[in-house]
Amino acid sequence: MRAATIRDKEIVIEEHADPAPQAGEALVRVHAAGLNGADMMQRRGLYPAPPGSPQDIPGMELAGEVAALGPGAERFAVGARVMAIVGGGAQAELATVHERLLMPVPDALDWPAAGALPEVFVTAHDALFSQAELRSGERLLIQGGAGGVGTAAIQLGRAVGARVTATVHRDELSERVSALGCEAISPEGFAERGPFDVILELVGAPNMAENLNALDTGGRIVVIGVSAGVKSELNLLALMGKRARIHGSTLRARSLEEKALTARRLEHEVLPLFGASPPALRVPIAETFPLERAAAAYERFAAGGKLGKIVLTI
Ligand SMILES: NC(=O)c1ccc[n+]([C@@H]2O[C@H](COP(=O)([O-])OP(=O)(O)OC[C@H]3O[C@@H](n4cnc5c(N)ncnc54)[C@H](OP(=O)(O)O)[C@@H]3O)[C@@H](O)[C@H]2O)c1
């Protein structure tokens, strides 16, 4: 099979041996695979894939058809349309995935949308609802609203009846972000637009002191992305006074059981909304690239300024 491959911190296309499904696994013929910030770090050698995943083939999410089943795998039949988060190896013609991580692709979604959905919708759903316990009527601030997780979180917040505000630091994207169902604001002076019950932090440490100022009593901050920095100074008296909570989370390090649970919750609570009429959720895609142009897709992602996702089609 052909696969995007990391060689000397660059992305090239190489031939690899076809993977074979082990017990409980499905072999998936991949049709689309979304890019993520972690792929950019893995390419630079800063974020190795977890043990058991291919180390040189990147890709944390995929959508495709089941091509074969390993011993004991029975959740999906050969030919079923499936999608999943994986530890690595998604940006290839074939990938093996444990069947408990697979989700059915809603009929309403084409391959690029399905390949760009799992990582950002699972991350946003887990952060907002499993961790921050966001409820209807609460005020939600999303720091970094124009990217993959941000555009998913805006729509999920709106779907549950929260009042959503999102920071967007490129003026030219503000209108399209607000069209997803939020008030799009400049990052400068965001705390004055509060107070907020929940803040989803996708940018990092430089926002944290002001996040605390912008939080209402009983508020929650969930830290998911730290590309702008990892250390900040916090006023713990303010944290106590507001009876506030700060959560942090990563998905990649979780056990199979924990990852399977996030997939089941998405299946039951979120996927039906893509098939509603009109759809209550969609997957914003900035650009698709064929596998042969994977290096260009990485450059496009790293350049920033996109709305939503960059996807490889295979
Ligand atoms: N913890 C986890 O399990 C987990 C899972 C998925 C993702 N992540 C992390 O979460 C972060 C977001 O992921 P993603 O997929 O949404 O990445 P993304 O698509 O690159 O989105 C990040 C967004 O933040 C914007 N941004 C950067 N600095 C900003 C600022 N100061 N104010 C407002 N917006 C700003 C970016 O704009 P520009 O493009 O204009 O720079 C971009 O729109 C990444 O760091 C990613 O690695 C963590």
XYZ file of C-alpha atoms and ligand atoms in Angstrom:
362
model
C 0.000 0.000 0.000
C 1.003 3.643 -0.410
C 1.186 5.899 2.631
C 2.261 9.366 3.703
C 5.587 8.697 5.399
C 7.824 10.789 7.652
C 11.413 10.846 6.361
C 13.931 13.376 7.738
C 11.120 15.583 9.071
C 9.470 15.734 5.632
C 6.342 14.015 4.271
C 6.906 11.706 1.283
C 4.747 8.974 -0.289
C 6.218 5.473 0.080
C 5.185 1.849 -0.481
C 4.649 -0.198 2.713
C 3.573 -3.783 3.375
C -0.210 -4.093 3.724
C -1.185 -4.299 7.429
C -3.060 -7.433 8.562
C -5.938 -7.193 11.059
C -5.269 -8.856 14.426
C -7.875 -10.200 16.873
C -10.752 -7.762 17.262
C -9.489 -5.494 14.474
C -10.870 -4.445 11.093
C -8.756 -3.677 8.044
C -10.055 -0.376 6.642
C -9.610 0.770 3.032
C -9.105 4.468 3.800
C -10.910 7.062 1.657
C -10.201 10.205 3.701
C -7.950 11.179 6.600
C -7.996 14.558 8.356
C -4.839 16.391 9.405
C -4.343 17.596 12.968
C -1.929 19.770 14.920
C -0.360 16.622 16.399
C 0.648 15.487 12.876
C 2.641 18.722 12.474
C 4.494 17.947 15.720
C 5.012 14.270 14.814
C 6.504 15.281 11.460
C 9.063 17.401 13.327
C 9.930 14.475 15.636
C 8.300 16.096 18.675
C 5.315 13.784 19.251
C 6.006 10.071 18.589
C 3.046 7.783 17.909
C 2.091 5.553 20.859
C 3.474 1.970 21.029
C 1.577 -0.374 18.677
C 0.978 2.326 16.039
C 3.168 2.797 12.945
C 5.910 5.264 13.871
C 6.586 6.567 10.349
C 3.037 6.748 8.925
C 1.188 9.717 10.454
C -2.548 10.269 10.777
C -4.849 10.155 13.805
C -8.254 9.866 12.108
C -9.704 8.141 9.081
C -12.861 7.142 7.241
C -13.244 4.271 4.794
C -14.749 0.863 4.081
C -14.138 -2.327 6.036
C -11.990 -4.507 3.722
C -11.377 -7.526 6.007
C -11.911 -8.649 9.601
C -9.475 -10.128 12.115
C -10.408 -13.063 14.382
C -13.423 -12.245 16.576
C -14.208 -8.878 14.965
C -17.973 -8.732 14.392
C -19.326 -5.208 14.994
C -19.133 -4.248 11.288
C -19.467 -6.286 8.080
C -17.021 -6.134 5.178
C -18.029 -3.120 3.060
C -19.440 -1.049 5.987
C -18.671 2.687 6.010
C -16.689 3.417 9.176
C -14.585 6.158 10.777
C -12.310 6.318 13.821
C -9.600 7.993 15.827
C -6.398 5.914 15.683
C -3.016 6.148 17.414
C -1.295 6.657 14.044
C -1.109 5.283 10.511
C -4.327 6.837 9.147
C -2.773 8.628 6.155
C -2.429 5.436 4.105
C -4.436 3.330 1.670
C -5.022 0.699 4.391
C -5.092 0.819 8.190
C -6.040 -1.594 10.967
C -8.391 -0.342 13.691
C -9.801 -2.085 16.764
C -13.511 -2.552 16.086
C -14.453 -0.874 19.373
C -12.910 2.366 18.118
C -14.906 2.328 14.872
C -18.042 4.424 14.423
C -20.560 4.121 11.568
C -20.433 6.961 9.020
C -23.821 8.754 8.892
C -25.399 8.489 5.405
C -25.443 12.278 5.124
C -21.625 12.543 5.218
C -19.286 12.191 2.237
C -15.789 10.771 2.685
C -13.907 14.047 3.308
C -16.404 15.091 6.006
C -16.246 11.647 7.648
C -12.436 11.589 7.549
C -12.269 15.017 9.192
C -14.868 14.396 11.898
C -13.591 11.940 14.541
C -10.659 13.748 16.180
C -12.200 17.196 16.511
C -15.779 16.217 17.349
C -14.696 13.601 19.915
C -12.235 16.079 21.463
C -14.769 18.911 21.614
C -17.588 16.676 22.888
C -15.412 15.072 25.568
C -14.082 18.447 26.757
C -17.396 20.303 26.818
C -19.701 17.625 28.202
C -17.686 14.844 29.921
C -15.289 17.268 31.598
C -16.797 20.764 31.825
C -20.393 19.489 32.116
C -21.685 22.284 29.872
C -25.451 22.725 30.186
C -28.211 24.434 28.251
C -28.344 28.187 28.829
C -24.726 28.464 30.027
C -22.285 30.909 28.455
C -19.410 29.214 26.637
C -16.207 30.912 25.429
C -14.042 29.076 22.880
C -10.489 30.371 22.602
C -9.380 29.664 19.007
C -12.751 29.246 17.300
C -11.731 29.011 13.625
C -9.846 25.682 13.707
C -11.004 22.080 13.659
C -11.822 21.676 17.360
C -13.149 25.235 17.615
C -15.647 24.895 14.761
C -16.839 21.562 16.202
C -17.172 23.014 19.711
C -19.148 26.061 18.524
C -21.730 23.827 16.871
C -21.915 21.370 19.793
C -22.341 24.227 22.277
C -25.115 25.720 20.201
C -26.787 22.321 19.718
C -27.085 21.879 23.488
C -28.519 25.380 23.933
C -25.471 27.195 25.306
C -24.742 30.831 24.405
C -21.478 30.594 22.482
C -18.725 33.188 22.010
C -15.504 32.359 20.114
C -12.247 34.272 19.677
C -11.000 34.589 16.088
C -7.717 36.396 15.515
C -8.057 36.773 11.733
C -10.766 39.325 10.914
C -11.402 37.781 7.486
C -12.725 34.556 9.124
C -15.024 36.189 11.731
C -18.179 36.218 9.628
C -17.877 32.554 8.624
C -17.178 31.525 12.228
C -20.207 33.408 13.558
C -22.329 31.707 10.868
C -21.654 28.438 12.728
C -23.774 29.728 15.615
C -21.713 31.995 17.865
C -20.623 35.551 18.476
C -17.124 35.808 16.983
C -14.910 38.304 18.835
C -11.318 39.510 18.652
C -9.011 37.892 21.266
C -8.037 41.368 22.558
C -10.046 42.248 25.658
C -12.078 39.024 25.566
C -12.556 39.047 29.361
C -14.735 42.161 29.069
C -17.246 40.076 27.090
C -17.760 37.701 30.027
C -18.540 36.346 32.501
C -18.542 32.813 31.082
C -19.562 29.548 32.720
C -17.217 27.408 30.592
C -14.030 28.348 28.705
C -12.543 25.896 26.175
C -8.869 26.825 25.849
C -7.392 25.788 22.479
C -4.566 28.356 22.264
C -2.671 27.998 25.528
C -1.060 29.531 28.588
C -1.050 33.239 27.601
C -4.867 33.285 27.972
C -5.064 31.610 31.381
C -4.836 34.584 33.772
C -7.517 36.491 31.848
C -9.577 33.291 31.476
C -9.844 33.205 35.263
C -10.920 36.876 35.325
C -13.547 36.128 32.663
C -15.008 33.159 34.548
C -18.272 33.330 36.502
C -18.704 31.772 39.962
C -18.725 27.977 39.587
C -17.092 28.281 36.172
C -14.921 25.673 34.462
C -11.867 26.031 32.184
C -10.877 23.067 29.967
C -7.350 23.181 28.530
C -7.019 21.196 25.301
C -4.424 23.057 23.212
C -1.207 24.783 24.270
C 0.444 25.811 20.987
C 0.997 29.372 22.305
C 2.654 28.264 25.578
C 2.448 25.843 28.489
C 3.239 27.901 31.616
C 1.363 30.748 33.219
C 0.894 32.392 36.618
C -2.564 32.128 38.163
C -4.261 33.960 41.026
C -5.301 31.034 43.237
C -7.301 33.369 45.480
C -9.492 34.167 42.469
C -9.777 30.430 41.697
C -10.971 29.801 45.262
C -13.268 32.825 45.348
C -15.012 31.719 42.166
C -15.141 28.060 43.233
C -13.700 27.477 39.752
C -12.333 24.278 38.205
C -9.524 23.833 35.681
C -9.430 20.610 33.632
C -6.800 19.372 31.188
C -7.027 16.445 28.810
C -5.410 14.515 25.982
C -7.056 11.751 23.988
C -4.079 9.916 22.508
C -2.753 8.635 25.845
C -6.027 6.972 26.925
C -6.640 3.222 27.164
C -8.645 1.304 24.532
C -11.597 1.166 26.972
C -11.560 4.921 27.563
C -11.260 5.677 23.840
C -14.084 3.248 23.036
C -16.296 5.064 25.550
C -15.733 8.425 23.820
C -16.641 6.795 20.478
C -19.872 5.302 21.900
C -20.893 8.664 23.371
C -20.310 10.364 20.013
C -22.313 7.668 18.221
C -25.298 8.093 20.512
C -25.280 11.807 21.307
C -23.758 13.530 18.270
C -23.824 11.498 15.032
C -27.656 11.602 14.687
C -27.437 15.417 14.487
C -25.524 15.212 11.178
C -28.504 13.432 9.619
C -31.178 15.858 10.862
C -33.063 17.923 8.287
C -31.653 20.524 8.012
C -28.418 19.129 9.532
C -27.749 20.489 13.028
C -24.014 19.865 12.590
C -21.572 19.921 9.694
C -17.832 19.440 9.257
C -16.261 22.654 7.925
C -13.500 21.730 5.457
C -11.026 24.359 4.295
C -9.316 22.232 1.610
C -8.833 18.632 0.456
C -5.635 17.210 -1.065
C -5.073 13.837 -2.779
C -2.641 11.529 -0.941
C 0.063 12.245 -3.553
C 0.011 15.891 -2.406
C 0.261 15.115 1.328
C 3.347 17.326 1.710
C 1.375 20.296 0.330
C -1.490 19.488 2.730
C 0.940 19.674 5.665
C 2.250 23.030 4.431
C -1.310 24.330 4.122
C -2.149 23.241 7.679
C 1.046 24.742 9.109
C 0.440 28.078 7.325
C -2.699 28.694 9.469
C -5.609 30.939 8.552
C -7.923 28.066 7.583
C -11.549 27.612 8.626
C -12.024 24.054 9.891
C -10.132 21.082 8.530
C -7.523 20.031 5.952
C -8.216 16.512 4.602
C -6.332 13.943 2.501
C -8.463 11.971 0.045
C -7.178 8.500 -0.798
N -5.791 17.506 24.061
C -6.287 16.835 23.028
O -6.730 15.688 23.146
C -6.327 17.508 21.697
C -7.077 16.968 20.643
C -7.155 17.676 19.430
C -6.454 18.879 19.309
N -5.683 19.329 20.332
C -4.948 20.607 20.243
O -5.923 21.645 20.332
C -5.514 22.750 19.544
C -6.608 23.068 18.543
O -6.743 21.971 17.640
P -7.357 22.198 16.202
O -7.438 20.901 15.542
O -8.567 23.045 16.310
O -6.173 23.065 15.541
P -6.297 24.136 14.387
O -7.264 23.635 13.373
O -4.903 24.491 13.986
O -6.971 25.383 15.107
C -6.330 26.245 15.988
C -7.018 27.575 15.796
O -6.608 28.520 16.798
C -6.368 29.754 16.137
N -5.540 30.620 16.959
C -4.206 30.565 17.142
N -3.831 31.556 18.013
C -4.969 32.223 18.357
C -5.256 33.313 19.212
N -4.288 33.928 19.905
N -6.544 33.720 19.333
C -7.539 33.097 18.636
N -7.327 32.062 17.809
C -6.055 31.615 17.687
C -5.730 29.332 14.839
O -5.732 30.390 13.908
P -4.589 30.476 12.761
O -4.780 29.286 11.893
O -4.929 31.742 12.101
O -3.286 30.490 13.484
C -6.659 28.196 14.449
O -7.831 28.676 13.843
C -4.191 22.346 18.881
O -3.138 22.848 19.672
C -4.227 20.834 18.932
O -2.936 20.274 18.933
C -5.617 18.681 21.519
